[in-house]
mmCIF file of C-alpha atoms in Angstrom:
data_model
loop_
_atom_site.group_PDB
_atom_site.id
_atom_site.type_symbol
_atom_site.label_atom_id
_atom_site.label_comp_id
_atom_site.label_asym_id
_atom_site.label_seq_id
_atom_site.Cartn_x
_atom_site.Cartn_y
_atom_site.Cartn_z
ATOM 1 C CA PRO A 915 56.746 -49.584 33.553
ATOM 2 C CA GLN A 916 55.581 -50.518 30.074
ATOM 3 C CA PRO A 917 57.331 -48.618 27.256
ATOM 4 C CA VAL A 918 55.466 -46.188 25.042
ATOM 5 C CA ARG A 919 56.211 -46.989 21.400
ATOM 6 C CA ALA A 920 55.509 -43.610 19.819
ATOM 7 C CA VAL A 921 56.790 -44.854 16.444
ATOM 8 C CA ASN A 922 56.801 -48.589 15.809
ATOM 9 C CA GLY A 923 58.107 -50.290 12.668
ATOM 10 C CA VAL A 924 57.636 -47.356 10.293
ATOM 11 C CA THR A 925 59.127 -47.715 6.795
ATOM 12 C CA LEU A 926 58.953 -44.683 4.487
ATOM 13 C CA ASP A 927 60.760 -43.258 1.468
ATOM 14 C CA ILE A 928 60.941 -39.630 0.323
ATOM 15 C CA GLU A 929 61.950 -38.998 -3.270
ATOM 16 C CA ALA A 930 64.179 -36.095 -4.244
ATOM 17 C CA GLY A 931 62.181 -32.993 -5.142
ATOM 18 C CA ARG A 932 58.893 -34.491 -3.892
ATOM 19 C CA THR A 933 56.635 -34.054 -0.855
ATOM 20 C CA LEU A 934 55.591 -36.860 1.464
ATOM 21 C CA ALA A 935 52.753 -35.931 3.815
ATOM 22 C CA VAL A 936 52.319 -37.714 7.147
ATOM 23 C CA VAL A 937 48.790 -37.517 8.571
ATOM 24 C CA GLY A 938 46.947 -38.918 11.564
ATOM 25 C CA GLU A 939 45.228 -37.775 14.726
ATOM 26 C CA SER A 940 47.074 -36.325 17.725
ATOM 27 C CA GLY A 941 49.245 -38.935 19.404
ATOM 28 C CA SER A 942 49.795 -40.980 16.255
ATOM 29 C CA GLY A 943 53.576 -40.395 16.313
ATOM 30 C CA LYS A 944 53.957 -37.865 13.488
ATOM 31 C CA SER A 945 56.098 -35.337 15.342
ATOM 32 C CA THR A 946 58.189 -38.054 16.997
ATOM 33 C CA LEU A 947 58.930 -39.460 13.541
ATOM 34 C CA ALA A 948 59.962 -35.988 12.355
ATOM 35 C CA ARG A 949 62.254 -35.503 15.352
ATOM 36 C CA CYS A 950 63.878 -38.869 14.667
ATOM 37 C CA VAL A 951 64.592 -37.943 11.051
ATOM 38 C CA VAL A 952 66.168 -34.618 11.993
ATOM 39 C CA GLY A 953 68.146 -36.128 14.884
ATOM 40 C CA LEU A 954 66.380 -34.537 17.856
ATOM 41 C CA ALA A 955 64.941 -37.838 19.172
ATOM 42 C CA PRO A 956 67.176 -40.893 18.666
ATOM 43 C CA PRO A 957 65.287 -44.044 17.649
ATOM 44 C CA THR A 958 65.725 -47.096 19.856
ATOM 45 C CA GLY A 959 65.819 -49.371 16.813
ATOM 46 C CA GLY A 960 65.874 -49.324 13.041
ATOM 47 C CA THR A 961 67.869 -47.157 10.659
ATOM 48 C CA ILE A 962 67.566 -43.780 8.939
ATOM 49 C CA GLU A 963 69.295 -43.372 5.588
ATOM 50 C CA PHE A 964 69.909 -40.178 3.648
ATOM 51 C CA ARG A 965 71.168 -40.409 0.064
ATOM 52 C CA GLY A 966 72.321 -43.973 0.750
ATOM 53 C CA GLU A 967 74.211 -43.049 3.930
ATOM 54 C CA ARG A 968 73.143 -44.452 7.287
ATOM 55 C CA LEU A 969 72.694 -41.643 9.804
ATOM 56 C CA GLY A 970 73.439 -41.506 13.511
ATOM 57 C CA GLY A 971 70.420 -41.331 15.794
ATOM 58 C CA ARG A 972 71.352 -37.973 17.327
ATOM 59 C CA ALA A 973 72.132 -34.838 15.353
ATOM 60 C CA ARG A 974 75.513 -34.475 17.048
ATOM 61 C CA GLN A 975 76.451 -37.952 15.763
ATOM 62 C CA ARG A 976 76.036 -36.733 12.184
ATOM 63 C CA ASP A 977 78.616 -34.765 10.233
ATOM 64 C CA VAL A 978 78.150 -31.048 9.710
ATOM 65 C CA GLY A 979 77.239 -31.454 6.042
ATOM 66 C CA THR A 980 74.382 -33.839 6.855
ATOM 67 C CA ARG A 981 73.019 -31.586 9.593
ATOM 68 C CA GLN A 982 73.124 -28.718 7.130
ATOM 69 C CA ARG A 983 71.174 -30.638 4.454
ATOM 70 C CA ILE A 984 68.358 -31.860 6.762
ATOM 71 C CA GLN A 985 66.416 -29.033 8.396
ATOM 72 C CA ILE A 986 63.105 -28.626 10.232
ATOM 73 C CA ILE A 987 60.398 -25.952 10.349
ATOM 74 C CA PHE A 988 58.665 -26.167 13.711
ATOM 75 C CA GLN A 989 54.945 -25.905 14.305
ATOM 76 C CA ASN A 990 55.079 -22.865 16.581
ATOM 77 C CA PRO A 991 57.213 -20.000 15.224
ATOM 78 C CA GLU A 992 56.607 -18.093 18.465
ATOM 79 C CA SER A 993 58.882 -20.472 20.392
ATOM 80 C CA ALA A 994 61.191 -21.292 17.474
ATOM 81 C CA LEU A 995 62.602 -17.753 17.149
ATOM 82 C CA ASN A 996 64.945 -16.106 19.644
ATOM 83 C CA PRO A 997 63.014 -13.086 20.970
ATOM 84 C CA GLN A 998 66.266 -11.248 21.776
ATOM 85 C CA ARG A 999 67.556 -11.331 18.199
ATOM 86 C CA THR A 1000 66.459 -9.322 15.208
ATOM 87 C CA VAL A 1001 65.073 -10.989 12.100
ATOM 88 C CA GLY A 1002 68.345 -10.307 10.292
ATOM 89 C CA GLU A 1003 70.380 -11.902 13.079
ATOM 90 C CA ILE A 1004 68.078 -14.951 13.212
ATOM 91 C CA ILE A 1005 68.371 -15.595 9.472
ATOM 92 C CA ALA A 1006 72.129 -14.930 9.502
ATOM 93 C CA ARG A 1007 72.842 -17.431 12.295
ATOM 94 C CA PRO A 1008 72.899 -20.636 10.165
ATOM 95 C CA LEU A 1009 74.816 -18.817 7.415
ATOM 96 C CA THR A 1010 77.715 -18.274 9.811
ATOM 97 C CA LEU A 1011 77.253 -21.543 11.700
ATOM 98 C CA TYR A 1012 77.623 -23.650 8.527
ATOM 99 C CA ASN A 1013 79.913 -21.237 6.636
ATOM 100 C CA CYS A 1014 77.363 -21.046 3.819
ATOM 101 C CA VAL A 1015 78.688 -17.730 2.493
ATOM 102 C CA GLU A 1016 81.713 -15.499 2.936
ATOM 103 C CA PRO A 1017 81.404 -13.182 5.970
ATOM 104 C CA ALA A 1018 81.282 -10.166 3.672
ATOM 105 C CA ARG A 1019 78.197 -11.578 1.909
ATOM 106 C CA VAL A 1020 76.123 -12.490 4.963
ATOM 107 C CA GLU A 1021 74.060 -9.309 4.961
ATOM 108 C CA ALA A 1022 73.358 -9.533 1.227
ATOM 109 C CA ARG A 1023 72.392 -13.208 1.558
ATOM 110 C CA VAL A 1024 69.983 -12.373 4.383
ATOM 111 C CA GLY A 1025 68.307 -9.893 2.049
ATOM 112 C CA GLU A 1026 68.032 -12.543 -0.688
ATOM 113 C CA LEU A 1027 66.447 -15.042 1.704
ATOM 114 C CA MET A 1028 63.942 -12.487 2.958
ATOM 115 C CA GLN A 1029 63.007 -11.679 -0.617
ATOM 116 C CA ALA A 1030 62.555 -15.405 -1.342
ATOM 117 C CA VAL A 1031 59.825 -15.633 1.320
ATOM 118 C CA ASN A 1032 58.301 -12.229 0.473
ATOM 119 C CA LEU A 1033 59.464 -10.350 3.572
ATOM 120 C CA PRO A 1034 60.318 -6.655 3.117
ATOM 121 C CA ALA A 1035 63.993 -5.805 3.621
ATOM 122 C CA ARG A 1036 63.110 -3.328 6.397
ATOM 123 C CA TYR A 1037 61.965 -6.248 8.581
ATOM 124 C CA ALA A 1038 65.610 -7.245 9.111
ATOM 125 C CA SER A 1039 65.836 -4.819 12.034
ATOM 126 C CA ARG A 1040 62.588 -5.957 13.673
ATOM 127 C CA TYR A 1041 62.211 -8.387 16.555
ATOM 128 C CA PRO A 1042 59.877 -11.419 16.530
ATOM 129 C CA HIS A 1043 57.294 -9.766 18.791
ATOM 130 C CA GLN A 1044 56.842 -7.074 16.126
ATOM 131 C CA LEU A 1045 55.728 -9.633 13.508
ATOM 132 C CA SER A 1046 52.466 -11.430 12.796
ATOM 133 C CA GLY A 1047 52.211 -15.215 12.998
ATOM 134 C CA GLY A 1048 52.568 -15.612 9.255
ATOM 135 C CA GLU A 1049 55.580 -13.309 9.143
ATOM 136 C CA LYS A 1050 57.264 -15.267 11.939
ATOM 137 C CA GLN A 1051 56.770 -18.501 10.039
ATOM 138 C CA ARG A 1052 58.277 -16.886 6.943
ATOM 139 C CA VAL A 1053 61.324 -15.975 9.028
ATOM 140 C CA SER A 1054 61.563 -19.628 10.114
ATOM 141 C CA ILE A 1055 61.420 -20.727 6.474
ATOM 142 C CA ALA A 1056 64.039 -18.165 5.422
ATOM 143 C CA ARG A 1057 66.354 -19.307 8.215
ATOM 144 C CA VAL A 1058 66.050 -22.935 7.074
ATOM 145 C CA LEU A 1059 66.619 -22.045 3.405
ATOM 146 C CA GLY A 1060 69.871 -20.346 4.297
ATOM 147 C CA THR A 1061 71.542 -23.709 4.860
ATOM 148 C CA GLU A 1062 70.619 -24.781 1.287
ATOM 149 C CA PRO A 1063 69.049 -28.052 2.520
ATOM 150 C CA ASP A 1064 67.975 -31.059 0.479
ATOM 151 C CA LEU A 1065 65.253 -32.199 2.897
ATOM 152 C CA ILE A 1066 62.993 -29.992 5.033
ATOM 153 C CA ILE A 1067 60.767 -31.453 7.738
ATOM 154 C CA CYS A 1068 57.642 -29.288 7.974
ATOM 155 C CA ASP A 1069 56.017 -30.096 11.331
ATOM 156 C CA GLU A 1070 52.537 -28.597 10.958
ATOM 157 C CA PRO A 1071 53.969 -25.241 9.827
ATOM 158 C CA THR A 1072 50.556 -23.700 9.065
ATOM 159 C CA SER A 1073 48.401 -25.036 11.915
ATOM 160 C CA ALA A 1074 48.592 -21.824 13.958
ATOM 161 C CA LEU A 1075 47.864 -19.514 11.008
ATOM 162 C CA ASP A 1076 44.626 -18.203 9.555
ATOM 163 C CA ILE A 1077 43.465 -19.407 6.153
ATOM 164 C CA SER A 1078 44.826 -16.550 4.045
ATOM 165 C CA VAL A 1079 48.250 -16.727 5.700
ATOM 166 C CA GLN A 1080 48.239 -20.528 5.346
ATOM 167 C CA ALA A 1081 47.756 -20.133 1.600
ATOM 168 C CA ALA A 1082 50.661 -17.665 1.351
ATOM 169 C CA VAL A 1083 53.022 -19.932 3.299
ATOM 170 C CA LEU A 1084 52.020 -23.017 1.279
ATOM 171 C CA ASN A 1085 52.502 -21.175 -1.990
ATOM 172 C CA ALA A 1086 55.924 -20.004 -0.827
ATOM 173 C CA LEU A 1087 56.922 -23.594 0.029
ATOM 174 C CA SER A 1088 55.676 -24.858 -3.350
ATOM 175 C CA ASP A 1089 57.531 -22.140 -5.256
ATOM 176 C CA LEU A 1090 60.756 -22.810 -3.342
ATOM 177 C CA GLN A 1091 60.474 -26.532 -4.036
ATOM 178 C CA ALA A 1092 60.023 -25.903 -7.749
ATOM 179 C CA ARG A 1093 63.026 -23.570 -7.889
ATOM 180 C CA HIS A 1094 65.454 -25.497 -5.688
ATOM 181 C CA GLY A 1095 64.330 -29.128 -5.993
ATOM 182 C CA LEU A 1096 63.658 -29.451 -2.268
ATOM 183 C CA SER A 1097 62.170 -32.543 -0.662
ATOM 184 C CA TYR A 1098 59.583 -32.111 2.089
ATOM 185 C CA MET A 1099 58.215 -34.315 4.818
ATOM 186 C CA PHE A 1100 55.005 -32.422 5.541
ATOM 187 C CA ILE A 1101 53.145 -33.206 8.766
ATOM 188 C CA SER A 1102 49.604 -31.922 9.128
ATOM 189 C CA HIS A 1103 46.140 -32.568 10.544
ATOM 190 C CA ASP A 1104 44.538 -30.611 7.706
ATOM 191 C CA LEU A 1105 43.719 -32.987 4.859
ATOM 192 C CA GLY A 1106 42.899 -30.072 2.572
ATOM 193 C CA VAL A 1107 46.441 -28.761 3.019
ATOM 194 C CA VAL A 1108 47.841 -32.248 2.497
ATOM 195 C CA ARG A 1109 45.975 -32.719 -0.782
ATOM 196 C CA TYR A 1110 47.200 -29.331 -1.996
ATOM 197 C CA ILE A 1111 50.914 -29.694 -1.308
ATOM 198 C CA SER A 1112 51.874 -33.387 -1.222
ATOM 199 C CA ASP A 1113 52.702 -35.983 -3.862
ATOM 200 C CA ARG A 1114 52.412 -38.998 -1.552
ATOM 201 C CA VAL A 1115 50.803 -39.530 1.836
ATOM 202 C CA ALA A 1116 51.455 -41.852 4.768
ATOM 203 C CA VAL A 1117 48.609 -42.390 7.249
ATOM 204 C CA MET A 1118 49.720 -43.111 10.833
ATOM 205 C CA TYR A 1119 47.777 -44.484 13.781
ATOM 206 C CA LEU A 1120 49.337 -45.150 17.209
ATOM 207 C CA GLY A 1121 52.866 -45.116 15.816
ATOM 208 C CA VAL A 1122 52.146 -47.427 12.873
ATOM 209 C CA VAL A 1123 51.765 -46.553 9.182
ATOM 210 C CA VAL A 1124 48.490 -48.151 8.060
ATOM 211 C CA GLU A 1125 48.388 -46.917 4.455
ATOM 212 C CA THR A 1126 50.657 -45.149 1.966
ATOM 213 C CA GLY A 1127 50.284 -44.098 -1.638
ATOM 214 C CA PRO A 1128 49.838 -41.192 -4.066
ATOM 215 C CA THR A 1129 47.850 -38.479 -2.308
ATOM 216 C CA GLU A 1130 44.914 -38.184 -4.694
ATOM 217 C CA ALA A 1131 44.586 -41.947 -5.049
ATOM 218 C CA VAL A 1132 44.534 -42.460 -1.270
ATOM 219 C CA PHE A 1133 41.917 -39.814 -0.532
ATOM 220 C CA ARG A 1134 39.811 -40.468 -3.613
ATOM 221 C CA GLY A 1135 39.625 -44.184 -2.826
ATOM 222 C CA PRO A 1136 40.896 -44.903 0.713
ATOM 223 C CA HIS A 1137 41.425 -48.574 1.504
ATOM 224 C CA HIS A 1138 42.249 -48.797 5.213
ATOM 225 C CA PRO A 1139 39.234 -48.225 7.509
ATOM 226 C CA TYR A 1140 41.153 -45.541 9.423
ATOM 227 C CA THR A 1141 41.993 -43.657 6.209
ATOM 228 C CA GLU A 1142 38.356 -44.042 5.227
ATOM 229 C CA SER A 1143 37.283 -42.417 8.498
ATOM 230 C CA LEU A 1144 39.707 -39.509 8.004
ATOM 231 C CA ALA A 1145 38.432 -38.874 4.475
ATOM 232 C CA ALA A 1146 34.819 -39.098 5.655
ATOM 233 C CA ALA A 1147 35.497 -36.450 8.323
ATOM 234 C CA VAL A 1148 36.389 -33.812 5.697
ATOM 235 C CA PRO A 1149 33.388 -31.484 5.168
ATOM 236 C CA ASP A 1150 31.730 -32.051 1.774
ATOM 237 C CA LEU A 1151 30.401 -28.785 0.360
ATOM 238 C CA SER A 1152 29.434 -30.236 -3.020
ATOM 239 C CA GLY A 1153 26.047 -31.475 -1.814
ATOM 240 C CA ARG A 1154 26.599 -34.873 -3.454
ATOM 241 C CA GLN A 1155 27.330 -36.669 -0.140
ATOM 242 C CA GLU A 1156 29.660 -39.131 -1.823
ATOM 243 C CA GLN A 1157 31.523 -40.025 1.354
ATOM 244 C CA PRO A 1158 29.909 -42.580 3.682
ATOM 245 C CA ASP A 1159 29.303 -41.740 7.318
ATOM 246 C CA VAL A 1160 32.085 -43.731 9.017
ATOM 247 C CA ARG A 1161 31.765 -43.826 12.803
ATOM 248 C CA LEU A 1162 34.726 -45.050 14.821
ATOM 249 C CA GLN A 1163 33.951 -47.175 17.847
ATOM 250 C CA GLY A 1164 35.394 -46.864 21.348
ATOM 251 C CA THR A 1165 38.509 -44.907 22.260
ATOM 252 C CA PRO A 1166 42.207 -45.359 21.436
ATOM 253 C CA PRO A 1167 43.985 -47.846 23.719
ATOM 254 C CA SER A 1168 46.419 -46.699 26.388
ATOM 255 C CA PRO A 1169 49.876 -45.739 25.021
ATOM 256 C CA THR A 1170 51.400 -48.390 27.314
ATOM 257 C CA ALA A 1171 48.944 -51.164 26.380
ATOM 258 C CA ARG A 1172 50.402 -54.329 24.876
ATOM 259 C CA ILE A 1173 48.712 -54.756 21.495
ATOM 260 C CA ALA A 1174 49.172 -58.173 19.956
ATOM 261 C CA GLY A 1175 47.186 -57.565 16.780
ATOM 262 C CA CYS A 1176 46.174 -54.531 14.761
ATOM 263 C CA VAL A 1177 46.568 -51.212 16.613
ATOM 264 C CA PHE A 1178 43.278 -50.006 15.103
ATOM 265 C CA ALA A 1179 41.236 -53.113 15.982
ATOM 266 C CA SER A 1180 39.545 -51.615 19.064
ATOM 267 C CA ARG A 1181 37.961 -48.835 16.977
ATOM 268 C CA CYS A 1182 37.636 -50.427 13.551
ATOM 269 C CA PRO A 1183 34.083 -50.666 12.174
ATOM 270 C CA ARG A 1184 35.191 -53.545 9.910
ATOM 271 C CA ARG A 1185 37.222 -55.694 12.316
ATOM 272 C CA LEU A 1186 37.091 -59.442 11.934
ATOM 273 C CA GLY A 1187 37.118 -60.301 15.634
ATOM 274 C CA PRO A 1188 39.907 -62.360 17.259
ATOM 275 C CA LEU A 1189 42.056 -62.329 14.109
ATOM 276 C CA CYS A 1190 42.404 -58.526 14.133
ATOM 277 C CA GLU A 1191 42.847 -58.449 17.906
ATOM 278 C CA THR A 1192 45.585 -61.075 18.156
ATOM 279 C CA VAL A 1193 47.533 -61.145 14.862
ATOM 280 C CA PRO A 1194 49.458 -58.195 13.372
ATOM 281 C CA PRO A 1195 48.009 -57.327 9.958
ATOM 282 C CA PRO A 1196 50.038 -58.191 6.851
ATOM 283 C CA VAL A 1197 51.249 -55.401 4.565
ATOM 284 C CA GLN A 1198 49.533 -55.668 1.190
ATOM 285 C CA GLU A 1199 51.557 -54.320 -1.749
ATOM 286 C CA LEU A 1200 49.074 -52.765 -4.168
ATOM 287 C CA VAL A 1201 49.302 -51.126 -7.586
ATOM 288 C CA ALA A 1202 50.709 -47.618 -8.145
ATOM 289 C CA GLY A 1203 52.996 -47.802 -5.114
ATOM 290 C CA ARG A 1204 50.220 -48.179 -2.553
ATOM 291 C CA ARG A 1205 50.720 -50.193 0.640
ATOM 292 C CA LEU A 1206 48.057 -51.262 3.120
ATOM 293 C CA ALA A 1207 48.348 -52.890 6.555
ATOM 294 C CA CYS A 1208 45.091 -54.782 7.012
ATOM 295 C CA HIS A 1209 43.790 -58.368 7.339
ATOM 296 C CA ILE A 1210 40.886 -57.677 4.988
ATOM 297 C CA PRO A 1211 41.771 -58.132 1.290
ATOM 298 C CA VAL A 1212 41.652 -54.870 -0.635
ATOM 299 C CA ASP A 1213 38.891 -56.161 -2.947
ATOM 300 C CA GLU A 1214 36.656 -56.900 0.040
ATOM 301 C CA LEU A 1215 37.411 -53.470 1.547
ATOM 302 C CA ALA A 1216 36.453 -51.835 -1.746
ATOM 303 C CA ARG A 1217 33.167 -53.771 -1.767
ATOM 304 C CA LEU A 1218 32.334 -52.724 1.800
ATOM 305 C CA GLN A 1219 33.226 -49.095 1.097
ATOM 306 C CA GLY A 1220 31.188 -49.108 -2.099
ATOM 307 C CA ALA A 1221 28.173 -50.287 -0.140
ATOM 308 C CA GLY A 1222 28.742 -47.476 2.354
ATOM 309 C CA ARG A 1223 28.853 -44.857 -0.394
ATOM 310 C CA ALA A 1224 25.640 -46.198 -1.872
ATOM 311 C CA ALA A 1225 23.984 -45.925 1.550
ATOM 312 C CA ALA A 1226 25.294 -42.354 1.939
ATOM 313 C CA ARG A 1227 23.552 -41.330 -1.291
#
């Protein structure tokens, strides 16, 4: 059988104290990338480095200190919390597992962590089924913070929450980052959330990063046709209709299909024909730390997109 390359040739950097967002449609490889970074899915090739140290592919191949400093907040808090343990026991587990505090201080530290995510102290005796979705996610965040990590992988932590709870969780993450200098890899489908919380963004399609750069720069002036289509799909309530109507063609190829050229060629409204279908696109290094994987020069893409915006008006 043909292999499925869920993540293929991805190169990314996350700066200390900053947030890198990873966006793309379902099946683009975002969660697989996150699981590789945290050690839950070993990569079949390539390397992962943390603070200059090359990491083992599996979590158990990494030393205890590294596992403690790289943590993950899962998408679904319902399945991430042990239903047979109280909130206090759930938050205390990593404190004892990694010897983060003296045994006599565990209870007090649990209270501090609950306060950090705005959970009342009385919730320590409650079980997960007695909490709302937002409260469960706050427990997940408190549990992760207990290890005093340097990097937190946030795998769509707000996707199952309503808007008001999303805002509270995002604000809590931002406040914690400002206070503790945390780095985040933030995975999301919601571009509004991404623009709010991230410093840089990486756009993935079928396991490949097609564009990276500062968040506002990428979404204010997307270069890659796929990024352009994502930005155009965001509802515009201003009434100015500044975004062109970008329609993707066809359907994504099979996960096991052998793709010789650009992975986006079958759906790209700007493809160049055989070149895009048979030759992998070069990576263009642009100004302000932006990178673009496309055969079309960035100046020509800007001209085509400018014409589309003029037509949208």
